[in-house]
Amino acid sequence: MKNSTHYLKFVAAGLIILFCKVGTAQQNTFITKDLAQKIEADKRIENYLELSRLGYSENEIFQDLGNANFLAGKYKTAAFWYQKLIDLSGSENISPNYLKRYKVSMHKAGIADYGDDVAQADWYSEIKGEYKAEKRVSPKAYAAAPVKQQNIRNFKPLNRAASMDELRELAGLKEQRSDQLKMDSRLPGKGYIPPISISSDGKTAFFSKAIYMKPEYGLFSKKEPVHKIYQAENVNGKWKNVKELSVTPKYASAMHPAVSPDGKRLFFASDMPGTFGKYDIYVAEIHQDGSVGIAKNLGEKVNTRKNEMYPNSVGGDMLFFASNGREGIGGMDLFAVQVGTRRV
């Protein structure tokens, strides 16, 4: 029973990857290379969080996302997750099959040349056999953990599809022009939808929206899009009381809001004066009355001279983010850092 339960979980991971792959194929008309890298980074975060909420360990998650992407032919992403597995456990402590698939992924993605070590195999049968042979604790043992962690025991979930559509409309995603889309990588029509963050109790949502403003300097300058973060309240199933949060100076942008699971902190990306690079990740306290405090830069342990974006808070102190300023596979890579209430 345990074996079949875990195999079903791997199938679920594969379905997550499959749906992402189909969605990406439908968007190829609109996507540039840089944008595709940003979208892929965001999907990696979403896939990790989906399995993390089911109660699986990092070791299992890295294995499953590596295998699912490998079978889907997404070798660059498979190499990313296999590398995470190697970094976590050490190459001497993982199955030789994972090292073999890691080399194949690196080779097929064009990251490294393992020509002599890459051979064709029945990968599906091999991976399926591994899952049937392994004995892991059923995720049912962890079923209560995500509920307890997120403090939503008495929370009745919203109609998510309708709720998200309403929020996207509030965020102006259906009406923004192409020059607005360039700054935060939004796409027209069926393109990429940037993250909208909802508090664990479902009462508050945060999103970013572009507005047009004349630059601070330049008498004859044209209006340019500047991104601001907004807050909305759930009132009887409807999103109301939308207001802008003053977390940045007037002419600076703020985007990609992410509320912490305890609802006490708001993480976001901004290009306000004082950044180490173009976009840095900041955090601001959310007070009991719903107001937001002064934004603080997370410092050089997180931010670089390039871009740090797409923050996502998990658990009590883990923050995932995308960066193109650190050594990685290339483009916007996924990183994680522990963020306490007073230090990083």
XYZ file of C-alpha atoms in Angstrom:
344
model
C 0.000 0.000 0.000
C 2.846 2.366 0.884
C 4.577 1.633 -2.410
C 1.455 2.289 -4.461
C 0.728 5.472 -2.503
C 4.159 6.862 -3.207
C 3.980 5.835 -6.862
C 0.696 7.719 -7.162
C 2.454 10.736 -5.671
C 5.147 10.511 -8.339
C 2.422 10.332 -10.988
C 0.917 13.479 -9.449
C 4.302 15.189 -9.702
C 4.450 14.145 -13.332
C 1.015 15.595 -13.970
C 2.116 18.887 -12.432
C 5.026 18.994 -14.887
C 2.821 17.903 -17.806
C 0.284 20.670 -17.239
C 3.101 23.203 -16.952
C 4.592 21.923 -20.204
C 1.270 22.144 -22.060
C 0.659 25.645 -20.726
C 4.111 26.758 -21.803
C 3.601 25.358 -25.304
C 0.414 27.388 -25.660
C 2.293 30.566 -24.705
C 5.343 30.158 -26.971
C 4.033 32.769 -29.405
C 4.499 35.472 -26.788
C 7.526 34.333 -24.772
C 11.049 35.700 -25.143
C 14.103 33.826 -23.860
C 14.473 35.952 -20.718
C 10.770 35.719 -19.964
C 10.779 31.948 -20.408
C 13.538 31.723 -17.804
C 11.515 33.784 -15.340
C 8.403 31.690 -15.921
C 10.391 28.484 -15.441
C 11.804 29.783 -12.148
C 8.300 30.567 -10.908
C 7.058 27.113 -11.920
C 9.912 25.483 -10.024
C 8.771 27.292 -6.899
C 5.144 26.272 -7.448
C 6.054 22.618 -8.044
C 8.212 22.517 -4.926
C 5.483 24.102 -2.801
C 2.827 21.729 -4.124
C 4.774 18.651 -2.984
C 5.934 20.359 0.209
C 2.310 20.973 1.205
C 1.671 17.234 0.816
C 4.227 16.616 3.553
C 7.144 15.138 1.620
C 10.785 15.646 2.575
C 13.192 17.726 0.508
C 15.008 14.554 -0.515
C 11.784 13.052 -1.912
C 10.764 16.317 -3.582
C 14.104 16.734 -5.356
C 13.970 13.117 -6.532
C 10.400 13.354 -7.787
C 10.694 16.700 -9.572
C 13.959 15.579 -11.147
C 12.393 12.358 -12.396
C 9.150 13.980 -13.570
C 10.978 16.667 -15.555
C 13.406 14.073 -16.924
C 10.579 11.934 -18.309
C 8.877 15.066 -19.670
C 12.027 15.926 -21.632
C 12.668 19.105 -19.620
C 16.318 18.282 -19.093
C 17.512 21.661 -17.864
C 14.936 21.683 -15.081
C 15.599 18.001 -14.342
C 19.304 18.813 -13.960
C 18.368 21.635 -11.591
C 16.454 19.309 -9.246
C 19.020 16.490 -9.473
C 21.719 19.031 -8.564
C 19.650 20.039 -5.517
C 19.445 16.361 -4.568
C 23.218 15.952 -4.878
C 23.849 19.121 -2.863
C 21.471 17.918 -0.147
C 22.552 14.294 0.214
C 26.013 14.136 -1.359
C 26.818 12.124 -4.480
C 28.101 9.214 -2.394
C 24.751 8.852 -0.605
C 22.342 8.696 -3.542
C 21.550 5.944 -6.009
C 23.879 5.666 -9.035
C 20.754 5.839 -11.201
C 20.162 9.443 -10.116
C 23.759 10.347 -10.946
C 23.312 8.706 -14.345
C 20.130 10.642 -15.078
C 21.803 13.814 -13.821
C 24.595 13.386 -16.382
C 22.089 12.640 -19.143
C 20.107 15.768 -18.225
C 23.207 17.958 -18.173
C 24.321 16.530 -21.522
C 20.964 16.887 -23.288
C 20.477 20.397 -21.887
C 23.852 21.398 -23.314
C 25.230 22.328 -19.896
C 28.043 19.749 -19.857
C 29.433 17.144 -22.235
C 28.977 13.586 -20.979
C 28.913 12.015 -24.424
C 30.750 8.829 -23.458
C 28.561 8.282 -20.395
C 25.183 8.925 -22.035
C 23.382 5.876 -23.363
C 19.792 5.199 -24.322
C 17.696 3.312 -21.800
C 14.095 2.533 -20.948
C 13.975 5.397 -18.486
C 10.274 5.081 -17.707
C 10.544 1.421 -16.718
C 13.695 2.108 -14.718
C 12.133 4.949 -12.720
C 8.856 3.087 -12.254
C 10.780 0.099 -10.913
C 12.636 2.298 -8.429
C 9.418 3.687 -7.005
C 7.866 0.259 -6.633
C 10.985 -1.011 -4.874
C 11.262 1.899 -2.424
C 9.423 1.903 0.887
C 8.563 5.343 2.185
C 6.183 6.592 4.826
C 2.754 7.303 3.412
C 1.906 10.998 3.084
C -1.214 10.306 5.135
C 1.024 10.452 8.188
C 1.675 14.094 7.367
C -1.852 14.991 6.348
C -2.559 17.229 9.335
C 0.755 19.095 9.222
C 0.051 21.570 6.417
C -3.312 22.477 7.983
C -1.729 23.144 11.345
C 1.151 25.065 9.833
C -1.041 27.338 7.760
C -3.600 27.955 10.534
C -6.597 27.343 8.270
C -8.378 24.642 10.256
C -11.634 26.615 10.423
C -11.223 28.381 7.111
C -13.660 27.540 4.332
C -11.760 27.872 1.044
C -13.015 30.284 -1.569
C -14.112 29.293 -5.029
C -10.491 29.574 -6.158
C -11.081 29.899 -9.889
C -13.675 32.648 -9.529
C -11.704 34.326 -6.754
C -8.462 34.447 -8.736
C -10.248 35.730 -11.841
C -11.711 38.543 -9.757
C -8.305 39.412 -8.319
C -6.700 39.397 -11.759
C -9.363 41.788 -12.950
C -8.640 44.033 -9.957
C -4.963 43.868 -10.843
C -5.828 45.128 -14.324
C -4.312 42.154 -16.112
C -6.979 42.210 -18.821
C -6.475 45.862 -19.664
C -2.737 46.520 -19.507
C -0.906 47.608 -22.639
C 2.215 46.008 -24.084
C 4.598 48.642 -22.694
C 3.281 47.913 -19.203
C 3.874 44.222 -19.706
C 7.604 44.603 -20.279
C 8.481 45.644 -16.731
C 7.147 42.662 -14.813
C 7.026 40.172 -17.694
C 3.248 40.098 -18.006
C 1.920 38.935 -21.310
C -1.210 39.964 -23.200
C -4.202 37.683 -23.334
C -3.181 34.109 -22.573
C 0.317 35.015 -21.406
C 2.028 34.651 -18.069
C 0.085 35.718 -14.974
C 2.264 37.143 -12.196
C 1.724 35.857 -8.655
C -1.143 37.041 -6.472
C -0.586 36.330 -2.782
C -3.457 35.450 -0.436
C -3.128 35.281 3.345
C -3.520 31.894 5.042
C -6.940 32.815 6.457
C -8.170 33.836 2.988
C -9.179 37.315 4.145
C -6.520 39.454 2.462
C -4.920 39.447 -0.980
C -1.890 41.305 -2.305
C -1.130 42.000 -5.962
C 0.849 44.439 -8.087
C -0.481 46.644 -10.844
C 1.142 49.076 -13.275
C 0.081 52.716 -13.335
C 1.287 55.489 -15.650
C 3.311 58.346 -14.174
C 5.485 61.127 -15.578
C 9.116 60.622 -14.525
C 10.431 62.718 -11.660
C 12.861 64.434 -14.021
C 12.398 65.557 -17.620
C 9.905 68.271 -18.502
C 8.864 66.685 -21.800
C 9.195 63.041 -20.757
C 6.370 60.649 -21.548
C 4.482 58.823 -18.839
C 6.014 55.491 -17.910
C 4.565 52.445 -16.138
C 5.398 52.174 -12.442
C 4.289 49.146 -10.453
C 2.549 49.461 -7.119
C 1.351 46.853 -4.624
C -2.308 46.778 -3.661
C -4.241 45.117 -0.878
C -7.797 43.766 -1.137
C -10.122 42.350 1.529
C -12.429 39.377 1.164
C -15.913 40.546 2.159
C -18.547 37.807 1.915
C -16.681 36.114 -0.916
C -16.032 39.337 -2.866
C -12.746 41.217 -3.058
C -13.353 44.793 -1.900
C -11.663 47.742 -0.159
C -8.754 47.807 -2.594
C -6.004 50.209 -1.547
C -2.431 50.949 -2.527
C 0.301 50.106 -0.023
C 2.914 52.828 0.318
C 5.945 50.570 0.621
C 8.132 52.461 -1.877
C 8.827 56.073 -2.839
C 6.479 57.642 -5.375
C 8.505 56.927 -8.514
C 9.791 53.454 -7.564
C 8.199 50.132 -8.521
C 7.147 47.299 -6.218
C 5.960 43.920 -7.506
C 5.660 40.181 -6.776
C 4.148 40.488 -3.275
C 4.284 37.396 -1.054
C 2.683 37.290 2.379
C 4.232 35.019 5.016
C 2.160 32.053 6.279
C 1.616 33.763 9.645
C 0.387 36.911 7.888
C 2.885 39.149 9.687
C 5.332 39.961 6.874
C 5.083 41.015 3.247
C 7.975 40.241 0.902
C 8.257 41.920 -2.499
C 10.694 43.007 -5.216
C 11.478 46.680 -5.794
C 13.838 48.981 -7.690
C 13.597 51.769 -5.100
C 16.730 53.834 -4.320
C 19.178 51.901 -2.162
C 19.036 48.587 -3.993
C 22.189 46.557 -4.562
C 21.142 45.835 -8.146
C 18.188 46.557 -10.416
C 15.523 44.768 -8.367
C 16.061 43.712 -4.737
C 13.823 41.795 -2.344
C 12.392 43.734 0.583
C 10.244 42.864 3.592
C 7.729 44.945 5.541
C 5.821 44.101 8.710
C 2.039 43.750 8.484
C 0.441 45.249 11.575
C -2.671 43.924 13.306
C -4.801 46.713 11.815
C -3.728 45.651 8.313
C -1.350 48.547 7.732
C 2.157 47.862 6.477
C 5.362 49.151 8.052
C 8.556 50.520 6.541
C 10.169 48.253 3.950
C 13.606 46.850 4.761
C 16.127 45.525 2.250
C 17.070 41.883 2.947
C 20.716 42.735 2.370
C 23.598 41.172 0.483
C 22.879 37.652 1.735
C 19.885 37.722 -0.617
C 20.370 40.582 -3.067
C 23.090 40.986 -5.711
C 24.093 43.553 -8.328
C 21.535 42.081 -10.726
C 17.906 41.011 -10.149
C 16.224 39.195 -7.280
C 12.504 38.636 -7.838
C 9.514 36.337 -7.183
C 9.862 35.884 -3.401
C 7.765 33.117 -1.857
C 7.558 32.516 1.897
C 7.220 28.909 3.082
C 6.701 27.651 6.624
C 7.983 29.898 9.354
C 11.343 31.090 8.075
C 12.097 29.808 4.561
C 12.069 32.226 1.633
C 12.408 31.086 -1.981
C 13.350 33.603 -4.660
C 14.642 33.804 -8.229
C 17.953 35.466 -9.077
C 20.176 35.984 -12.097
C 23.003 37.426 -10.019
C 24.376 34.200 -8.541
C 26.187 31.225 -9.964
C 23.654 28.719 -11.243
C 22.554 26.806 -14.303
C 21.703 30.035 -16.105
C 19.117 32.799 -16.298
C 16.799 33.144 -13.318
C 17.675 30.304 -10.934
C 15.824 29.323 -7.778
C 17.414 29.901 -4.364
C 16.292 29.619 -0.745
C 17.304 31.401 2.449
C 16.197 31.335 6.078
C 14.717 34.651 7.177
C 14.085 35.223 10.866
C 12.070 38.118 12.220
C 15.256 40.081 12.922
C 17.923 38.650 10.635
C 18.595 36.708 7.421
